[in-house]
mmCIF file of C-alpha atoms in Angstrom:
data_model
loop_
_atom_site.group_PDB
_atom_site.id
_atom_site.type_symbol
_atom_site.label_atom_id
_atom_site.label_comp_id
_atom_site.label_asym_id
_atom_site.label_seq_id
_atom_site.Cartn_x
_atom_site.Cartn_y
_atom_site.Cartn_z
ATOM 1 C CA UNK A 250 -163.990 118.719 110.728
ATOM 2 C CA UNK A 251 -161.840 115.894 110.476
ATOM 3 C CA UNK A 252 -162.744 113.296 107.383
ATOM 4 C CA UNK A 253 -162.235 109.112 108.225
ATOM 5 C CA UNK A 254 -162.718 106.498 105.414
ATOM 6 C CA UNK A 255 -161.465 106.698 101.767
ATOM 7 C CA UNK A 256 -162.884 109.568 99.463
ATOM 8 C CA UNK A 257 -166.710 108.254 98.797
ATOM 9 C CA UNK A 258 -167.132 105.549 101.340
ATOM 10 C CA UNK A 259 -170.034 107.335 103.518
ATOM 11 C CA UNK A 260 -171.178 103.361 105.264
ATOM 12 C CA UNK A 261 -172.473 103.590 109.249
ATOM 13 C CA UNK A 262 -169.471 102.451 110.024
ATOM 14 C CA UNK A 263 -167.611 105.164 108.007
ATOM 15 C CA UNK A 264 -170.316 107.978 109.139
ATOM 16 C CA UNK A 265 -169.549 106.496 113.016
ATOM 17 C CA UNK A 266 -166.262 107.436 112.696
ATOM 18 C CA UNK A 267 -166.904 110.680 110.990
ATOM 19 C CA UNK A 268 -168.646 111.730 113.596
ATOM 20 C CA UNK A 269 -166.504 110.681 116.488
ATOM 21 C CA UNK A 270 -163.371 112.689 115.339
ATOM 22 C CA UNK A 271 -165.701 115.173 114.860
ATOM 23 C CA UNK A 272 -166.733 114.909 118.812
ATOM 24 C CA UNK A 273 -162.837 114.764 119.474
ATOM 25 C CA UNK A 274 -161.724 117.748 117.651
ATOM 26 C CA UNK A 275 -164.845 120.240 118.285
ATOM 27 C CA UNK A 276 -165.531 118.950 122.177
ATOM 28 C CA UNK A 277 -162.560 117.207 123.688
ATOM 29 C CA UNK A 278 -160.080 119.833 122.034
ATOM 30 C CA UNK A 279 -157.466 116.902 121.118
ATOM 31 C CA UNK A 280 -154.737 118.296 119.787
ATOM 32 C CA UNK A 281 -153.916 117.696 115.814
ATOM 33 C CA UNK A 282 -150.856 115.362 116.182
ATOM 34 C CA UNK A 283 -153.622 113.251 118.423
ATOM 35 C CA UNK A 284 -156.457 113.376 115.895
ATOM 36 C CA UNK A 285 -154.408 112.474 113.045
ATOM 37 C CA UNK A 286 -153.188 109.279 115.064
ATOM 38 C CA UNK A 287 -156.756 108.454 115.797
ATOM 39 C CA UNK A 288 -157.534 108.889 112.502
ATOM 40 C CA UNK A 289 -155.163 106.335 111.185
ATOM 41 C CA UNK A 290 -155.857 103.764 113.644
ATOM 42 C CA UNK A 291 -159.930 104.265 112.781
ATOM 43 C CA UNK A 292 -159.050 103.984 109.428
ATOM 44 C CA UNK A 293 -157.284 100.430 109.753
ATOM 45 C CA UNK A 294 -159.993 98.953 111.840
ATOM 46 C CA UNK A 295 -162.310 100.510 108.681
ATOM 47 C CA UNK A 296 -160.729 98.234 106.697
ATOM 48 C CA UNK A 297 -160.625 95.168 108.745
ATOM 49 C CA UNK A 298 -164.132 95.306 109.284
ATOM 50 C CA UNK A 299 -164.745 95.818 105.998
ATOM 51 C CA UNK A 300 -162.911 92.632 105.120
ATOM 52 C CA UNK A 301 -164.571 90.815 107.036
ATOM 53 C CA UNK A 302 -167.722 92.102 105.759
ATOM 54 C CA UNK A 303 -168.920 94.714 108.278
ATOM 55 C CA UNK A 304 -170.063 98.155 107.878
ATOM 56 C CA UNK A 305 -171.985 98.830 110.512
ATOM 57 C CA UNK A 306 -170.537 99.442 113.793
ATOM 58 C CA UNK A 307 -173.917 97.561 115.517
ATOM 59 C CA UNK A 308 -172.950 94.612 113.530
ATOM 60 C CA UNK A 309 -169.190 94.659 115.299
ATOM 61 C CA UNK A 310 -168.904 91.929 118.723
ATOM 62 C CA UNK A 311 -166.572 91.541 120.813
ATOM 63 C CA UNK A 312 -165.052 89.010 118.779
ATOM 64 C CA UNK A 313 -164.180 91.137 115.951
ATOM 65 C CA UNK A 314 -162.547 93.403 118.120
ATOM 66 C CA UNK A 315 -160.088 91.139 120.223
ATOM 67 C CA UNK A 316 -159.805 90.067 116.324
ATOM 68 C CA UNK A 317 -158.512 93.659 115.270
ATOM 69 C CA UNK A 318 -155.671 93.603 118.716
ATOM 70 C CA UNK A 319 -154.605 89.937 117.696
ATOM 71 C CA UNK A 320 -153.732 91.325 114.018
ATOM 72 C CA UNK A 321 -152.277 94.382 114.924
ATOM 73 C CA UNK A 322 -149.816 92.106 117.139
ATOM 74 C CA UNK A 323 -149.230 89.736 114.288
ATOM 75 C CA UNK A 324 -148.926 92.014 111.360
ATOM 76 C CA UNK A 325 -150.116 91.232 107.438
ATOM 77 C CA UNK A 326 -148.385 91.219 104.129
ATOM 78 C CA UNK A 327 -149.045 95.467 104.728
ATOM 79 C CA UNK A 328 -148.217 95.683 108.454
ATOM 80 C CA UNK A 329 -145.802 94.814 110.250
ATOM 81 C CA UNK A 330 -146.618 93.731 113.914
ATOM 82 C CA UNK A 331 -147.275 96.675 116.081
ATOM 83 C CA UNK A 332 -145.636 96.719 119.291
ATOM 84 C CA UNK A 333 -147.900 96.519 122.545
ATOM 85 C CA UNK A 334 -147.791 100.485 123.113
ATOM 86 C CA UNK A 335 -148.714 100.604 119.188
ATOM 87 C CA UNK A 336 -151.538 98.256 119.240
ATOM 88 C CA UNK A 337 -152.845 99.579 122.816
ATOM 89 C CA UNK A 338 -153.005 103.148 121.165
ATOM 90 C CA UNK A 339 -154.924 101.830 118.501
ATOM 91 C CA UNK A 340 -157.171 99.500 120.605
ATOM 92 C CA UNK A 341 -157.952 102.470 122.673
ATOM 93 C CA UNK A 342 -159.243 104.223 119.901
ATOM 94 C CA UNK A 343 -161.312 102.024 119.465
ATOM 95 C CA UNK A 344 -162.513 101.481 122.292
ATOM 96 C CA UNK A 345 -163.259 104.953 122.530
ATOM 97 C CA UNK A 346 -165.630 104.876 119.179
ATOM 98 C CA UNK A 347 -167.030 102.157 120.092
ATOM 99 C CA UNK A 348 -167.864 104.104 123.700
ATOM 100 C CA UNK A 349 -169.146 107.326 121.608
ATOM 101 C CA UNK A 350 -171.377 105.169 119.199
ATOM 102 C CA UNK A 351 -173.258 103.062 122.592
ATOM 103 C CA UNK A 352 -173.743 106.321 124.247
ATOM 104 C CA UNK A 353 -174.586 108.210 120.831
ATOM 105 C CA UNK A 354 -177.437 105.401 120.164
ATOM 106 C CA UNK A 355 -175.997 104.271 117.214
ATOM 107 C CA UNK A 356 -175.450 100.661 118.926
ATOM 108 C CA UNK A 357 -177.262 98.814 121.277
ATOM 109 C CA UNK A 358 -174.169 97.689 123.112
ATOM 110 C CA UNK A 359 -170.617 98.325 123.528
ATOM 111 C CA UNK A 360 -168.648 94.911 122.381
ATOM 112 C CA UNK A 361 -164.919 96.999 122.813
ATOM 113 C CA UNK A 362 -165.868 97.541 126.341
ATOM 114 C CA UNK A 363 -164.212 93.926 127.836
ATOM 115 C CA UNK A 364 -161.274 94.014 125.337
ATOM 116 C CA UNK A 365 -158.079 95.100 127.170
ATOM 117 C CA UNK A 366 -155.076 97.115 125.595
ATOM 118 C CA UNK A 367 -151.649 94.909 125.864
ATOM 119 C CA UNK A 368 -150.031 95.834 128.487
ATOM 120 C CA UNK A 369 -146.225 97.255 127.535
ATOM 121 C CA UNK A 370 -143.580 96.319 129.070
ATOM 122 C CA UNK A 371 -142.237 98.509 131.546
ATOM 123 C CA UNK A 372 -138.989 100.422 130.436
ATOM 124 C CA UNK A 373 -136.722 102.465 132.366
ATOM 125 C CA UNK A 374 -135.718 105.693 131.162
ATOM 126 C CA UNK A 375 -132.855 106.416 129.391
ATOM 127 C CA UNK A 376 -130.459 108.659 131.471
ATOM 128 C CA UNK A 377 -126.799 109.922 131.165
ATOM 129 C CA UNK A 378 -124.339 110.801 134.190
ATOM 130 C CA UNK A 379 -124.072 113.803 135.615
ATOM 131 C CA UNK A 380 -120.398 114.065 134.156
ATOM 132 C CA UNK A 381 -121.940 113.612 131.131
ATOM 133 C CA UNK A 382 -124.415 116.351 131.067
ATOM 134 C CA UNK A 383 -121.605 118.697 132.300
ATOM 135 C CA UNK A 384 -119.765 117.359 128.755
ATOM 136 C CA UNK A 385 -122.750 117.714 126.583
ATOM 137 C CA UNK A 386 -123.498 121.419 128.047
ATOM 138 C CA UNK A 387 -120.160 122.410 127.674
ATOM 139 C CA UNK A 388 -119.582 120.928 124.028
ATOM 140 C CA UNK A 389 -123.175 123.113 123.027
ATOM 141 C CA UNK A 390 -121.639 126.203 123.790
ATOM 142 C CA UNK A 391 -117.999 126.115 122.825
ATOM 143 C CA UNK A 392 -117.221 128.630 120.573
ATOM 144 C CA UNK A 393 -119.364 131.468 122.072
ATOM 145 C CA UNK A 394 -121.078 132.264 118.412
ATOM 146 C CA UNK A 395 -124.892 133.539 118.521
ATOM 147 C CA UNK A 396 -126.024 130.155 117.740
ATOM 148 C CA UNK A 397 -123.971 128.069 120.297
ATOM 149 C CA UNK A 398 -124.960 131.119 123.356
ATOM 150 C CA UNK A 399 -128.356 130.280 122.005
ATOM 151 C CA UNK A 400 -127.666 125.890 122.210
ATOM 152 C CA UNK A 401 -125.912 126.202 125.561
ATOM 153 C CA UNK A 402 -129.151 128.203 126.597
ATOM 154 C CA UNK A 403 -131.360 125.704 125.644
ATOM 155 C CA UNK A 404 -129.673 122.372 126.693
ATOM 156 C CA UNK A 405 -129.267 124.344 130.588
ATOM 157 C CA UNK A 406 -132.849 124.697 130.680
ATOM 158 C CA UNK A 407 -133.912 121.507 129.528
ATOM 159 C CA UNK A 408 -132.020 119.873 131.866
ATOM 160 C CA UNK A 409 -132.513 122.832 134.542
ATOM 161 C CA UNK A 410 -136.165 122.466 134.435
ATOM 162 C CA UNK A 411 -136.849 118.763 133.232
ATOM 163 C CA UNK A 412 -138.623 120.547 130.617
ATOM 164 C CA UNK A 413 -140.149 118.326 127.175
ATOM 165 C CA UNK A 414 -138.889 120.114 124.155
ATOM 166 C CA UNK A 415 -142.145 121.230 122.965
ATOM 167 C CA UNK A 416 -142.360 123.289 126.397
ATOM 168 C CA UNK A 417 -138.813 124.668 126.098
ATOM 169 C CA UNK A 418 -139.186 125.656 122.816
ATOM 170 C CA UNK A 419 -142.580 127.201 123.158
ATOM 171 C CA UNK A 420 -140.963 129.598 125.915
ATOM 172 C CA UNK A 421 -141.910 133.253 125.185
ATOM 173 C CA UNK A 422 -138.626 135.571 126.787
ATOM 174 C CA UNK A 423 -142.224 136.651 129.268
ATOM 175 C CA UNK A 424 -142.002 133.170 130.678
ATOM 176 C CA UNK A 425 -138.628 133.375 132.068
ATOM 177 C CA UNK A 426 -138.378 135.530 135.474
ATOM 178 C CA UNK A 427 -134.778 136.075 135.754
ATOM 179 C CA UNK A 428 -135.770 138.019 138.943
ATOM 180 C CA UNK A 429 -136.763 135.255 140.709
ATOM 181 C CA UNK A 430 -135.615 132.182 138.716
ATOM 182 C CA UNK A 431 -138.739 130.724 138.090
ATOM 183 C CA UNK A 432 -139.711 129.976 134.636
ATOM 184 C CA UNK A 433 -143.410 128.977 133.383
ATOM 185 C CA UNK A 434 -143.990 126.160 131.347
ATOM 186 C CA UNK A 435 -147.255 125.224 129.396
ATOM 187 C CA UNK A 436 -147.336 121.480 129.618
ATOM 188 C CA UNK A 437 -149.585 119.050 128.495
ATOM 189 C CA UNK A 438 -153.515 119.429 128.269
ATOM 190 C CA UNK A 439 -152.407 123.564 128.391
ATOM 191 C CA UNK A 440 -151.418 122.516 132.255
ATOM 192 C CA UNK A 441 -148.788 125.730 133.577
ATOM 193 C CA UNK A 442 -146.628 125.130 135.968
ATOM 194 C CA UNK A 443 -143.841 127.219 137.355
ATOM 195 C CA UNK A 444 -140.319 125.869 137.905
ATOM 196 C CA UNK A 445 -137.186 126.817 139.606
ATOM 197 C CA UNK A 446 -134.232 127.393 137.296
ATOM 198 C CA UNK A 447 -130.985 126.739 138.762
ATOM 199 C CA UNK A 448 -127.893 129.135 138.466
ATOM 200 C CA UNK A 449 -126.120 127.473 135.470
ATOM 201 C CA UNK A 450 -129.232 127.679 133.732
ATOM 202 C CA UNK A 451 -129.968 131.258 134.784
ATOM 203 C CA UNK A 452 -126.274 132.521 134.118
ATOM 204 C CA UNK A 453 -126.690 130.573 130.308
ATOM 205 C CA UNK A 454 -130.338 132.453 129.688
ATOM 206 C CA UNK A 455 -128.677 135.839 130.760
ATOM 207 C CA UNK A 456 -125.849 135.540 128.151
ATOM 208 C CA UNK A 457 -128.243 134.377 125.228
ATOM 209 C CA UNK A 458 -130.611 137.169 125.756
ATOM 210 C CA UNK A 459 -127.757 139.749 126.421
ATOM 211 C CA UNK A 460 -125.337 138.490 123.614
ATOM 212 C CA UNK A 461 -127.048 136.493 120.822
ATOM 213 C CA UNK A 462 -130.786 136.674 121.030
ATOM 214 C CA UNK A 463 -130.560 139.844 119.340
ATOM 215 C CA UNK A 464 -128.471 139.424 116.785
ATOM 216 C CA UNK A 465 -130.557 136.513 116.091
ATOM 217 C CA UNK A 466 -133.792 138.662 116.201
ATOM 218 C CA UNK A 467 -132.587 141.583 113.571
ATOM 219 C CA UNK A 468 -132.721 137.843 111.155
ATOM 220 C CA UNK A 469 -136.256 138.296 111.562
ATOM 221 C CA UNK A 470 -139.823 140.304 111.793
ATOM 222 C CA UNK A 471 -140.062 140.249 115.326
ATOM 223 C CA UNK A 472 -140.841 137.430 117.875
ATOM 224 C CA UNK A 473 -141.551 137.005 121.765
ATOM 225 C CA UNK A 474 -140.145 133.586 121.034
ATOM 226 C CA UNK A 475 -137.526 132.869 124.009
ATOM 227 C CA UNK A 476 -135.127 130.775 121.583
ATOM 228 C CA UNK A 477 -134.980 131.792 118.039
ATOM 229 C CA UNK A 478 -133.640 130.072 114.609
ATOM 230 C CA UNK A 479 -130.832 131.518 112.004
ATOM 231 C CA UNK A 480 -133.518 133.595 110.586
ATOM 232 C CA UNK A 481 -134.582 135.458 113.780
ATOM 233 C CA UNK A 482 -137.979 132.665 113.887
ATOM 234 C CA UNK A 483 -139.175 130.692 117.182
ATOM 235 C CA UNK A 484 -136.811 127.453 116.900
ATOM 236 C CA UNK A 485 -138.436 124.138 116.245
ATOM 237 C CA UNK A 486 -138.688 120.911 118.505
ATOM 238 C CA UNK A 487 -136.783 119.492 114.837
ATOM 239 C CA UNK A 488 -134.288 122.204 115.096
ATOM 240 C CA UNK A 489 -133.713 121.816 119.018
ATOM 241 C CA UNK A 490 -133.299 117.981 118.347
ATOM 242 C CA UNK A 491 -130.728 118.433 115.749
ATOM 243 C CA UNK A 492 -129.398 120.733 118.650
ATOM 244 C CA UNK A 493 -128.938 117.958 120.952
ATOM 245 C CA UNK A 494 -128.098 115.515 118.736
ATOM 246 C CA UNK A 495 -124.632 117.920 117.600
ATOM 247 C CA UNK A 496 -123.703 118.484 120.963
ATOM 248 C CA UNK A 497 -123.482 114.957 121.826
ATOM 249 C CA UNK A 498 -121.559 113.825 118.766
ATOM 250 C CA UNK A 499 -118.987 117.444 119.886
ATOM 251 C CA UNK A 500 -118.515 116.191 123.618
ATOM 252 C CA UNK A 501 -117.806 112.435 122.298
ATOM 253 C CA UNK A 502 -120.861 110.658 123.591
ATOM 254 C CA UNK A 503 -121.035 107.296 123.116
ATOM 255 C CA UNK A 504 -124.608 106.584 124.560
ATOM 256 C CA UNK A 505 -127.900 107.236 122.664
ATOM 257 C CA UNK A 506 -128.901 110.505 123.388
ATOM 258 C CA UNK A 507 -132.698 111.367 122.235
ATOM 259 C CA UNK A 508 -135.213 114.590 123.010
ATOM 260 C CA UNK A 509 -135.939 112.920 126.601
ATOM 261 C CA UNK A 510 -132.675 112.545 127.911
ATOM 262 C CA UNK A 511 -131.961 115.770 129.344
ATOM 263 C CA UNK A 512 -135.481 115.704 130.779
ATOM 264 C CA UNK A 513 -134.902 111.722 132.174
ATOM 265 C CA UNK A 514 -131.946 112.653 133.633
ATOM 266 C CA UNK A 515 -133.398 115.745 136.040
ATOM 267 C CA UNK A 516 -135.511 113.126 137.202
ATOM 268 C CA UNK A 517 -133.045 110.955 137.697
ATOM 269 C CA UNK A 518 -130.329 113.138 139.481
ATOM 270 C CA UNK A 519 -132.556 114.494 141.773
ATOM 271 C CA UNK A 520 -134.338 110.986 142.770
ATOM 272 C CA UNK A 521 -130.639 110.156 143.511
ATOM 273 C CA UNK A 522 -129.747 113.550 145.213
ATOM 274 C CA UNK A 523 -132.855 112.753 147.853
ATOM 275 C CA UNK A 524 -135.664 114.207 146.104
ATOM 276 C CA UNK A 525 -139.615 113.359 147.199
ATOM 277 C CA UNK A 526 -140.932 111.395 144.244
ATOM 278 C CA UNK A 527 -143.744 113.878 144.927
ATOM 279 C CA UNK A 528 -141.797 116.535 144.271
ATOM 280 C CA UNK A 529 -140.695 115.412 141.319
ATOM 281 C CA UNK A 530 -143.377 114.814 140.145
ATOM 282 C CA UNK A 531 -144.929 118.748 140.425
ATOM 283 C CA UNK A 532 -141.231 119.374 138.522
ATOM 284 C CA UNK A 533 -141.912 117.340 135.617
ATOM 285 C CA UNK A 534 -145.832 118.314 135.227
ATOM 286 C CA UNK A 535 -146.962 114.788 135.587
ATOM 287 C CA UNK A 536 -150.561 113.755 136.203
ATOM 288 C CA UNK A 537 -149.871 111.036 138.135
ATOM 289 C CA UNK A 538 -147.220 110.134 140.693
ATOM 290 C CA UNK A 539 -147.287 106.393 139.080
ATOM 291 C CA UNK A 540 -145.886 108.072 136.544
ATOM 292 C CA UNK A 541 -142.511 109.448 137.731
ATOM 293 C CA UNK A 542 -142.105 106.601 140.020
ATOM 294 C CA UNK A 543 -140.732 104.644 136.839
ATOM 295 C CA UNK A 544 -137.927 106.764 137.836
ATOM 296 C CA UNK A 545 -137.309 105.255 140.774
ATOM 297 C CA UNK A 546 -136.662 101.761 139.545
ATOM 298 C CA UNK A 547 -133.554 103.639 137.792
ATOM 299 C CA UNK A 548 -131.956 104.823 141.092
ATOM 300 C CA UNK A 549 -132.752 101.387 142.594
ATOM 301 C CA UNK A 550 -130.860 99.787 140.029
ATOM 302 C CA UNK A 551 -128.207 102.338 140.783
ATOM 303 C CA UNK A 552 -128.403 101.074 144.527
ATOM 304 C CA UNK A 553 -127.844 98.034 143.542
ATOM 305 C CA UNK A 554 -124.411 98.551 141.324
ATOM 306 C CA UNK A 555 -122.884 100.623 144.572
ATOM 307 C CA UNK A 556 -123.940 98.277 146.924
ATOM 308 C CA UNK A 557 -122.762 95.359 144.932
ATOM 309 C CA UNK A 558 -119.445 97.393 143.886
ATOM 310 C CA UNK A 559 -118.956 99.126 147.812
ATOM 311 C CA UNK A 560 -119.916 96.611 150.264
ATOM 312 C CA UNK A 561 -117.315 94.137 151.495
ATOM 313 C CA UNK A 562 -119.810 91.027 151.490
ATOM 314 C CA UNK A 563 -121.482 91.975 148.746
ATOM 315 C CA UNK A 564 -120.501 89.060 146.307
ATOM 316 C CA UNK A 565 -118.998 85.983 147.485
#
C-alpha cells in the first residue's frame, strides 16, 4: 500500500488520496518509479488545498484546480515554476483522483474534468550523425578489455535495435537469438517485441559472450543477465549511462550525448534511409504512430539544409 499525506494527517482529502494510489498500485499495476511521482504531485496539491482551507475533495471546484496548474507554472518561495510537461504530469494526476473519487462516490462531481494539461512544446529529438555513431562505437571498444567487449556490445545494440536502456539492460543472454538475429525486448507496459539485429551488432554480441561475458560472470554468483557489471551482476541503466557518457568524451564528441541518443538516432537514420514511419514505429515499440512521427520533422529539417545547401536556386 502506498501512504499520501504527512505522518497523522488522515482528512477526506488525505484518505482520497490514500485510497487512489492504493487503486493504482493493487489494480492498474503502475510501476514504482510512476507511483512515487504520483505520489509527490498528490502530495503538493494536499497542501495547496489545505492552504486554502480544503480538506475534502467534494469541497474542491474547478476553480481551485485551474488554481493548482496556474501555481505550478508560476512557482512559490518553495517551487520553482514547473515546466509545461512538469505541471501536465502533475495536473494529470490529478485529474485522475479527482476521476477515481466521482466514480468512487466520494464526490458528487468531477471539477478536474474541464481543466486541460499545458500543452509542451514540441521538441525534436536529439540525434548524432551516422559518422558519429561509427566514432562513439569504435571509441567504446578500443582496447579489447572484458569491460570495453562488454561497452562496444551494448552501445551496437542500442543503436542496432533502437532499444531504451532499461530494455537493453534488462536483456537475459535467452533474449538474444544469434541464430536468427532477432532479439526480444520487454518494453513498456511489459509490451515484447522482437527486433532485427544488424551484423555489427551481432558480430559485437558474439565477441562479448565468447570473450568477456565470462570472465565477467566468474565476478559473480551466477546471472542470465545478457550484460553484466565488474562484479559478474546484471549492469544498471546508471552504469550503462556512465557507459555512454565515457565513450563520447573517448571519441571527442562535442554534442550532448544522453541515454536517448543512440535510440533517437535509429529512428532517425532509418527515416532518412527510406523507412515507413510505420515501420518504425513497430521498431521502437511505440503505441502510437503520432509518436514516432516527431521523428520525421528531424529528417524534414534535414531536407531542408540539402536542399538549401544542393540546389542551384536555392537562395538568391
Amino acid at each position: 500500500m502506498v501512504a499520501a499525506g504527512p505522518p497523522g494527517a488522515r482528512n477526506p482529502a488525505s484518505r482520497a488520496v490514500a485510497s487512489y494510489l492504493d487503486h493504482l498500485a493493487v489494480e492498474r499495476g503502475l510501476a514504482a518509479n510512476t507511483l512515487l511521482s504520483y505520489r509527490r504531485d498528490l502530495r503538493r496539491y494536499l497542501a495547496v488545498l489545505a492552504a486554502a482551507g480544503i480538506d475534502d475533495l467534494a469541497a474542491v471546484g474547478e476553480q481551485d484546480v485551474a488554481g493548482f496548474l496556474a501555481a505550478l507554472r508560476e512557482g512559490d518561495e518553495t517551487h520553482p515554476p514547473l515546466s509545461a510537461a512538469s505541471a501536465g504530469r502533475a495536473v494529470v494526476a490529478v485529474r485522475g483522483l479527482h476521476r477515481f473519487a466521482h466514480r468512487e462516490g466520494l464526490t458528487a462531481s468531477d471539477p478536474a474534468r474541464e481543466v486541460k494539461p499545458p500543452v509542451p512544446a514540441r521538441r525534436l529529438p536529439k540525434a548524432i550523425s551516422v559518422e558519429d555513431v561509427e566514432r562513439l562505437l569504435e571509441a567504446a571498444g578500443f582496447d579489447q578489455t572484458p569491460l570495453a567487449l562488454r561497452d562496444r556490445a551494448l552501445l551496437e545494440v542500442l543503436y542496432g535495435t533502437g532499444a531504451r536502456i532499461s530494455e537493453a539492460v534488462g536483456l537475459a543472454v535467452d533474449d538474444v537469438d544469434r541464430s536468427s538475429g532477432l532479439v526480444r525486448l520487454d518494453g513498456k507496459g511489459g509490451k515484447q517485441r522482437m527486433v532485427p539485429v544488424g551484423s555489427y551488432a551481432q558480430r559485437a554480441v558474439e565477441a562479448y559472450l565468447v570473450r568477456a561475458r565470462p570472465v565477467l560472470s566468474a565476478a559473480g554468483r551466477g546471472t542470465s543477465a545478457l550484460f553484466l557489471n565488474a562484479r559478474g551482476g546484471r549492469l544498471s541503466r546508471q552504469s550503462a549511462w556512465s557507459v555512454l557518457r565515457a565513450a563520447a568524451d573517448k571519441a571527442g564528441l562535442t554534442v550532448d550525448v544522453s541515454p536517448h541518443t543512440l535510440r533517437h538516432s535509429f529512428a532517425t537514420h532509418l527515416l532518412d534511409g527510406g523507412a515507413d514511419v510505420r515501420v518504425v514505429q513497430e521498431l521502437l515499440g511505440h503505441a502510437s504512430v503520432t509518436t514516432t512521427q516527431v521523428y520525421t520533422l528531424v529528417t524534414v529539417d534535414r531536407l531542408r539544409e540539402v536542399y538549401a545547401t544542393a540546389h542551384p536556386r536555392a537562395l538568391a
